[in-house]
PDB file of C-alpha atoms in Angstrom:
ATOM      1  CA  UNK A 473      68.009-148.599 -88.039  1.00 73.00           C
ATOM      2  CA  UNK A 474      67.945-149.780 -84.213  1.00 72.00           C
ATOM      3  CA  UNK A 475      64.957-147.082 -83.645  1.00 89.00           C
ATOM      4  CA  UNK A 476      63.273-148.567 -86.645  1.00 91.00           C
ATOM      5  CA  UNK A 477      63.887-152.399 -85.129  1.00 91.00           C
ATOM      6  CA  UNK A 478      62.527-150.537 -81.779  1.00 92.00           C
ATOM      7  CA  UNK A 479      59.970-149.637 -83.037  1.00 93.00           C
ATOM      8  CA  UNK A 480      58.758-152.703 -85.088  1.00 95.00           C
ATOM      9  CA  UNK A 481      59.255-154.457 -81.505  1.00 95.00           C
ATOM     10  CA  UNK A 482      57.084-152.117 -79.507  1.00 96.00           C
ATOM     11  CA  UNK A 483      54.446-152.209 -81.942  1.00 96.00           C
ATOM     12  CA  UNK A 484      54.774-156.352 -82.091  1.00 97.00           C
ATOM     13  CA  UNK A 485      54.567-156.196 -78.700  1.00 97.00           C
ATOM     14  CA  UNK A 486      51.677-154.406 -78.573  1.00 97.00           C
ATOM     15  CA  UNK A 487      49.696-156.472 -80.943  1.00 98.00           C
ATOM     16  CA  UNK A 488      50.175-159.401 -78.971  1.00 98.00           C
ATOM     17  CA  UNK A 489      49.077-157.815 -75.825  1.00 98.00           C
ATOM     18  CA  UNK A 490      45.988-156.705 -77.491  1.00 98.00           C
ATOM     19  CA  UNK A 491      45.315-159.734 -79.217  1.00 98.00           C
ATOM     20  CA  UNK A 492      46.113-161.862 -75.889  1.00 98.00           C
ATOM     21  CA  UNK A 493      43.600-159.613 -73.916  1.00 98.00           C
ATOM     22  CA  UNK A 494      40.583-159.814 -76.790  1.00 98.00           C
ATOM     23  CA  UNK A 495      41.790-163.770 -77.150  1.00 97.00           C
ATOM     24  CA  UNK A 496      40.742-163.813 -73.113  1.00 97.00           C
ATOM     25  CA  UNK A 497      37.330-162.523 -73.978  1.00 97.00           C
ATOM     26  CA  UNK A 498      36.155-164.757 -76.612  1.00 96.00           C
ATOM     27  CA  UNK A 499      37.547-168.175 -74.960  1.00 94.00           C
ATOM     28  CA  UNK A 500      35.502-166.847 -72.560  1.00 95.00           C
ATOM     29  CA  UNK A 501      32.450-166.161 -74.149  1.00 94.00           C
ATOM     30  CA  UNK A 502      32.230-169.442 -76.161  1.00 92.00           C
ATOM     31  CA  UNK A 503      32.715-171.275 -73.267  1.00 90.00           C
ATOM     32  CA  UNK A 504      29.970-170.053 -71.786  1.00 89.00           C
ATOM     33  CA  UNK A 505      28.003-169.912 -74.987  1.00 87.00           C
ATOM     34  CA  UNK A 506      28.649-173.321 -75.261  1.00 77.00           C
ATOM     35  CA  UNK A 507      30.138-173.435 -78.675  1.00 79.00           C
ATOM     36  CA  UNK A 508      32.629-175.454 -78.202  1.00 80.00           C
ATOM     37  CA  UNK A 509      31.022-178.443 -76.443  1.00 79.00           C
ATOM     38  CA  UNK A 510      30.344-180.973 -79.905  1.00 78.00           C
ATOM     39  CA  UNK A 511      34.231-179.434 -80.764  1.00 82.00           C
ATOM     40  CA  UNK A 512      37.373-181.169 -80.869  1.00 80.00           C
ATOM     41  CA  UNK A 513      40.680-180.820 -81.993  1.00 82.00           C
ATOM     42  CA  UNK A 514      41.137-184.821 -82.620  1.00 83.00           C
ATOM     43  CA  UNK A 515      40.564-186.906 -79.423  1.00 82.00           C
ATOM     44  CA  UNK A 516      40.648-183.407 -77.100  1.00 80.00           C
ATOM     45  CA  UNK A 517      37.188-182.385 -76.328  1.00 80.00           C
ATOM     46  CA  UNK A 518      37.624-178.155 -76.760  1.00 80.00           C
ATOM     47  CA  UNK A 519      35.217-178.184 -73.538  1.00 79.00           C
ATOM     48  CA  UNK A 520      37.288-180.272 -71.436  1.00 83.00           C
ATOM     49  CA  UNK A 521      37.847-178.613 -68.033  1.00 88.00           C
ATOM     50  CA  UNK A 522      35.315-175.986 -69.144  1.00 91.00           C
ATOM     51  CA  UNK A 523      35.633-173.975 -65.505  1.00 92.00           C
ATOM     52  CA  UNK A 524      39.631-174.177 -65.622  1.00 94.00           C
ATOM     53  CA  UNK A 525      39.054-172.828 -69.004  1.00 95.00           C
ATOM     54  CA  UNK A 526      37.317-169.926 -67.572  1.00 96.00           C
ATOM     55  CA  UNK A 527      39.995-169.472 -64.633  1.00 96.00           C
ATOM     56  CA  UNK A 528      42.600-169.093 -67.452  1.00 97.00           C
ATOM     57  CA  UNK A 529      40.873-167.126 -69.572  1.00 97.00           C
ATOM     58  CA  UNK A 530      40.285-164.413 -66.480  1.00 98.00           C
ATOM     59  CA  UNK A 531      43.590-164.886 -65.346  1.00 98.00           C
ATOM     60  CA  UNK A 532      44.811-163.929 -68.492  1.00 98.00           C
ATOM     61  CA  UNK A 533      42.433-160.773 -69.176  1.00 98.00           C
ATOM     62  CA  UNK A 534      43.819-160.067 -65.881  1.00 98.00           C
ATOM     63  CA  UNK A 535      47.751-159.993 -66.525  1.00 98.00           C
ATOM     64  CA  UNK A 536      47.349-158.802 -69.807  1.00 98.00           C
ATOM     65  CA  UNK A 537      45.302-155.837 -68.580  1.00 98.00           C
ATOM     66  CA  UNK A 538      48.210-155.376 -66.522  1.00 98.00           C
ATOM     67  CA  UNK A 539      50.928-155.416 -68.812  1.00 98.00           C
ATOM     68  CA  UNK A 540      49.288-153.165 -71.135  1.00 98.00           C
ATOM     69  CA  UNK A 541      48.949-150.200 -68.713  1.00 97.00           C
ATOM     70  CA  UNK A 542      52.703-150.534 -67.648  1.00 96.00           C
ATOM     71  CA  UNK A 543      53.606-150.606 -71.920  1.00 97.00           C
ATOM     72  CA  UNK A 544      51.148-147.777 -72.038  1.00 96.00           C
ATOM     73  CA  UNK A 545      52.807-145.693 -68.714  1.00 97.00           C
ATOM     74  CA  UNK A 546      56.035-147.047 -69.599  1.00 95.00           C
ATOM     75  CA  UNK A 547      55.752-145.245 -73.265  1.00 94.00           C
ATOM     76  CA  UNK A 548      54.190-142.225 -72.801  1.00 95.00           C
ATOM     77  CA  UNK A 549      57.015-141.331 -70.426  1.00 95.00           C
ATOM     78  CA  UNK A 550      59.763-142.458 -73.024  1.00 92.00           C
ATOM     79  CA  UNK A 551      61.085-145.299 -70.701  1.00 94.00           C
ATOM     80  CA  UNK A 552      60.071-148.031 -72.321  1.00 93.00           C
ATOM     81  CA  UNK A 553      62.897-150.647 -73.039  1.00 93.00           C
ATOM     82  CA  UNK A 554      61.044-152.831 -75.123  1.00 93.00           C
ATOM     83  CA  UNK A 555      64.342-154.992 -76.115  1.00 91.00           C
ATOM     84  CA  UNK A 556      65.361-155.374 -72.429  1.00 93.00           C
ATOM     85  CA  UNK A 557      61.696-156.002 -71.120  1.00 94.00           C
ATOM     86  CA  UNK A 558      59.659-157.861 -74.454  1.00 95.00           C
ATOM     87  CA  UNK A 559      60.176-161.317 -72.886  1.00 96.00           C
ATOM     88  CA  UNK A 560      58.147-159.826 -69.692  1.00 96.00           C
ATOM     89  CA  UNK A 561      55.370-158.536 -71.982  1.00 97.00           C
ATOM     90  CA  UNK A 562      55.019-162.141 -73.970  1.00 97.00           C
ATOM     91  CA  UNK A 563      55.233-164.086 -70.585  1.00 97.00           C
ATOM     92  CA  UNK A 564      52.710-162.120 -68.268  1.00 97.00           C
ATOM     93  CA  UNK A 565      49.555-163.401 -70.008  1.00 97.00           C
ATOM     94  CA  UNK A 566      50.468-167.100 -69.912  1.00 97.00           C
ATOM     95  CA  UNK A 567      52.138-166.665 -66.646  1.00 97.00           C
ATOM     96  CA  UNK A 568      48.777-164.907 -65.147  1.00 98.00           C
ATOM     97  CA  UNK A 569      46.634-167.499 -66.447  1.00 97.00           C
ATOM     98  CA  UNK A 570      48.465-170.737 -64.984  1.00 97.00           C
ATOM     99  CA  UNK A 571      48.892-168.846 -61.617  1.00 96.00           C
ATOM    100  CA  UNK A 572      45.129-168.141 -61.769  1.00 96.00           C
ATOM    101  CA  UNK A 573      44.255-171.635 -62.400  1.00 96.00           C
ATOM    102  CA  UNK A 574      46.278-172.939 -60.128  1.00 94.00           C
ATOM    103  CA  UNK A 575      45.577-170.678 -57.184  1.00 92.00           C
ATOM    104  CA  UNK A 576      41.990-171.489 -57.536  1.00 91.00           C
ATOM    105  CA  UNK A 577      42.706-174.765 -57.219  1.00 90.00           C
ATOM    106  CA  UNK A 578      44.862-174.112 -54.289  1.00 88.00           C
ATOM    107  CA  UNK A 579      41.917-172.698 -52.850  1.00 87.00           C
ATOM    108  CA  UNK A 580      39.533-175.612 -53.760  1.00 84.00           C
ATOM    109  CA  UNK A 581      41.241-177.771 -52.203  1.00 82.00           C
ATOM    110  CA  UNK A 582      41.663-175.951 -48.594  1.00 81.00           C
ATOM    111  CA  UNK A 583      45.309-175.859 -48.780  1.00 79.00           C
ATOM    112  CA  UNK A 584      44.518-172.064 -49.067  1.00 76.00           C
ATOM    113  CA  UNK A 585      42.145-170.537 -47.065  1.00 76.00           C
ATOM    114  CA  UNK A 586      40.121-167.822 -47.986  1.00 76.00           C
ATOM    115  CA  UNK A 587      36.092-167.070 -48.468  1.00 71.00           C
ATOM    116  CA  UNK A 588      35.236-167.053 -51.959  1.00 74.00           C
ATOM    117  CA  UNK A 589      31.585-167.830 -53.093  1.00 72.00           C
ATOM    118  CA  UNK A 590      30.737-171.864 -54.444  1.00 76.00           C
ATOM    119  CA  UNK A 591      30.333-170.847 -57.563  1.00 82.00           C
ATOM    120  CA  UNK A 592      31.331-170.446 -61.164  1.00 89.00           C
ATOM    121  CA  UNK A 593      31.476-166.193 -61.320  1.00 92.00           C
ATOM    122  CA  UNK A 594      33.437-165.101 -57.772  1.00 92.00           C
ATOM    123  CA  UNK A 595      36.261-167.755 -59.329  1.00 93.00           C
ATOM    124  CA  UNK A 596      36.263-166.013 -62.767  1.00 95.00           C
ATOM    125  CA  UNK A 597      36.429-162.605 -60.980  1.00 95.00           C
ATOM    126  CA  UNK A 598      39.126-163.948 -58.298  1.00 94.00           C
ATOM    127  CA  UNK A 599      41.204-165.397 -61.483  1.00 96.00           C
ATOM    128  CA  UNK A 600      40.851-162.212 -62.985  1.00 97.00           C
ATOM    129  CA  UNK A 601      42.340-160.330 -59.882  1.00 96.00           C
ATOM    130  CA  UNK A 602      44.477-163.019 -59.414  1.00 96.00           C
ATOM    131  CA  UNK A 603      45.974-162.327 -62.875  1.00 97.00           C
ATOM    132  CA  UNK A 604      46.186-158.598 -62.272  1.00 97.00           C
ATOM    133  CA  UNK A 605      48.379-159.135 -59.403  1.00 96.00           C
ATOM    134  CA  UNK A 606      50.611-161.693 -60.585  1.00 96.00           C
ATOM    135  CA  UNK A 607      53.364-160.186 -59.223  1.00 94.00           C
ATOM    136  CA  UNK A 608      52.253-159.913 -55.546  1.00 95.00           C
ATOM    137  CA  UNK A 609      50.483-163.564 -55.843  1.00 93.00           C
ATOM    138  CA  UNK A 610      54.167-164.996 -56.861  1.00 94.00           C
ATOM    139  CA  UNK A 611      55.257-162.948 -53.559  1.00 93.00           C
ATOM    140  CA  UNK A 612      52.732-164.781 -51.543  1.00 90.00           C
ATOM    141  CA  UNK A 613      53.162-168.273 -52.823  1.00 89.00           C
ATOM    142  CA  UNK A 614      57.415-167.680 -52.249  1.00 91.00           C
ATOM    143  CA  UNK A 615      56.379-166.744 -48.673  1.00 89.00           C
ATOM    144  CA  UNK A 616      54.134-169.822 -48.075  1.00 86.00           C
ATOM    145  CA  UNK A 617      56.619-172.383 -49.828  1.00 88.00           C
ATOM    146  CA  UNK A 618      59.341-170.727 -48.172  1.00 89.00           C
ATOM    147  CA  UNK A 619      57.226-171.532 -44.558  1.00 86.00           C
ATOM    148  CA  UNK A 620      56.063-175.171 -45.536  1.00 84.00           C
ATOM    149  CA  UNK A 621      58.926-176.044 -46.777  1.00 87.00           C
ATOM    150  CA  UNK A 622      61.964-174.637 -45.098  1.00 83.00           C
ATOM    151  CA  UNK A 623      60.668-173.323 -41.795  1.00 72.00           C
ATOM    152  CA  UNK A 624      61.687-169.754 -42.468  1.00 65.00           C
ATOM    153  CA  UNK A 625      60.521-166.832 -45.251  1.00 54.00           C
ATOM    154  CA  UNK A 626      64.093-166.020 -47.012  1.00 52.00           C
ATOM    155  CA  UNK A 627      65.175-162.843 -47.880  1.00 56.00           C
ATOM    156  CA  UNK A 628      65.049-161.781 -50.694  1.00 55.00           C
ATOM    157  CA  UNK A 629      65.988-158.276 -52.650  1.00 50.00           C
ATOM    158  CA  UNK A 630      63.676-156.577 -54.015  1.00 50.00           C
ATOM    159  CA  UNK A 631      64.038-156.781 -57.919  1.00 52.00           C
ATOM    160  CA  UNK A 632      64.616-160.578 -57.678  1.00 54.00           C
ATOM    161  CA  UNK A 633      61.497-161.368 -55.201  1.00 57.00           C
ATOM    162  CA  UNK A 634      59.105-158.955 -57.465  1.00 59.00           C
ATOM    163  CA  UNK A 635      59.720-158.636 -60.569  1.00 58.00           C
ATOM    164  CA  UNK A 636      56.907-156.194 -61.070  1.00 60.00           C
ATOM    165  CA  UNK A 637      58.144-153.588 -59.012  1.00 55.00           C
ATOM    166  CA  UNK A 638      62.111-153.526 -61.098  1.00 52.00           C
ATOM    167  CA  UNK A 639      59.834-153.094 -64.174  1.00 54.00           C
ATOM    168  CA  UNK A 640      58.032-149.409 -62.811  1.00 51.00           C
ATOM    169  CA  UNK A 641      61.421-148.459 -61.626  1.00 53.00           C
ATOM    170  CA  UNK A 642      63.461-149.261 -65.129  1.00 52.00           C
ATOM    171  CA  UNK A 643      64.507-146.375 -67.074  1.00 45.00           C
ATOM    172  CA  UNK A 644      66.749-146.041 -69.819  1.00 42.00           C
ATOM    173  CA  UNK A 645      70.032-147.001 -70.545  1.00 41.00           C
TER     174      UNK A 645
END
């Protein structure tokens, strides 16, 4: 009965991840198709921050893309632990797409620097990788808080300052 419950999980889970990652490319595509500028959803305007949109969208493409090679690894080798790890798997798309949209903005607005092209397609493809590497972007914005804020980078352990990194390494109980 628990393998069955498992198995209904892992299969929910992967579902979600799938339907999170296709979700990324359509928002996409009708925001650039322009579909949804005459829509609303009563007085929000479906087109409303049209670019964040975008940076979302990638960013979430990106984490989900993510997530569903480390189900895929993580399963093939029989080390999945899908009722330890499933809140992981349903948080890594949202998670990737407010840290994309947010780091872009970081970067708009010169409080980070780095070189990316003034325009609409290196931001989708930075929010994309952005999303990807959630887990070493988190590591990055710890680091810089840490430096603004308190003066010093803190220490951290491993599992607890990258979360990514405990979830390669988990293995069965």
């Amino acid at each position: 009965m628990i393998q069955l419950k498992e198995r209904i999980l892992k299969i929910l889970v992967f579902l979600y991840l799938l339907l999170m990652f296709a979700a990324g490319f359509v928002w996409m595509a009708l925001l650039q198709g322009d579909v949804l500028d005459s829509m609303s959803i009563g007085p929000v305007i479906l087109s409303l921050g049209k670019e964040y949109q975008l940076y979302g969208a990638a960013g979430t493409i990106g984490g989900t893309l993510y997530a569903l090679r480390l189900f895929y690894w993580h399963n093939i080798r029989g080390i999945l632990n899908i009722r330890k790890w499933w809140i992981w798997y349903f948080l890594r798309p949202i998670m990737s797409a407010g840290t994309a949209v947010m780091t872009v903005i970081l970067f708009q607005s010169g409080i980070l620097l780095i070189n990316i092209a003034d325009s609409l397609m290196p931001r989708i493809g930075f929010s994309f990788l952005i999303g990807y590497g959630f887990g070493k972007v988190m590591d990055k914005l710890d680091g810089l808080t840490e430096a603004l804020f308190n003066g010093t980078a803190a220490k951290q352990s491993s599992e607890t300052k990258n979360p990514d990194r405990s979830i390669e390494q988990m293995k069965q109980p």
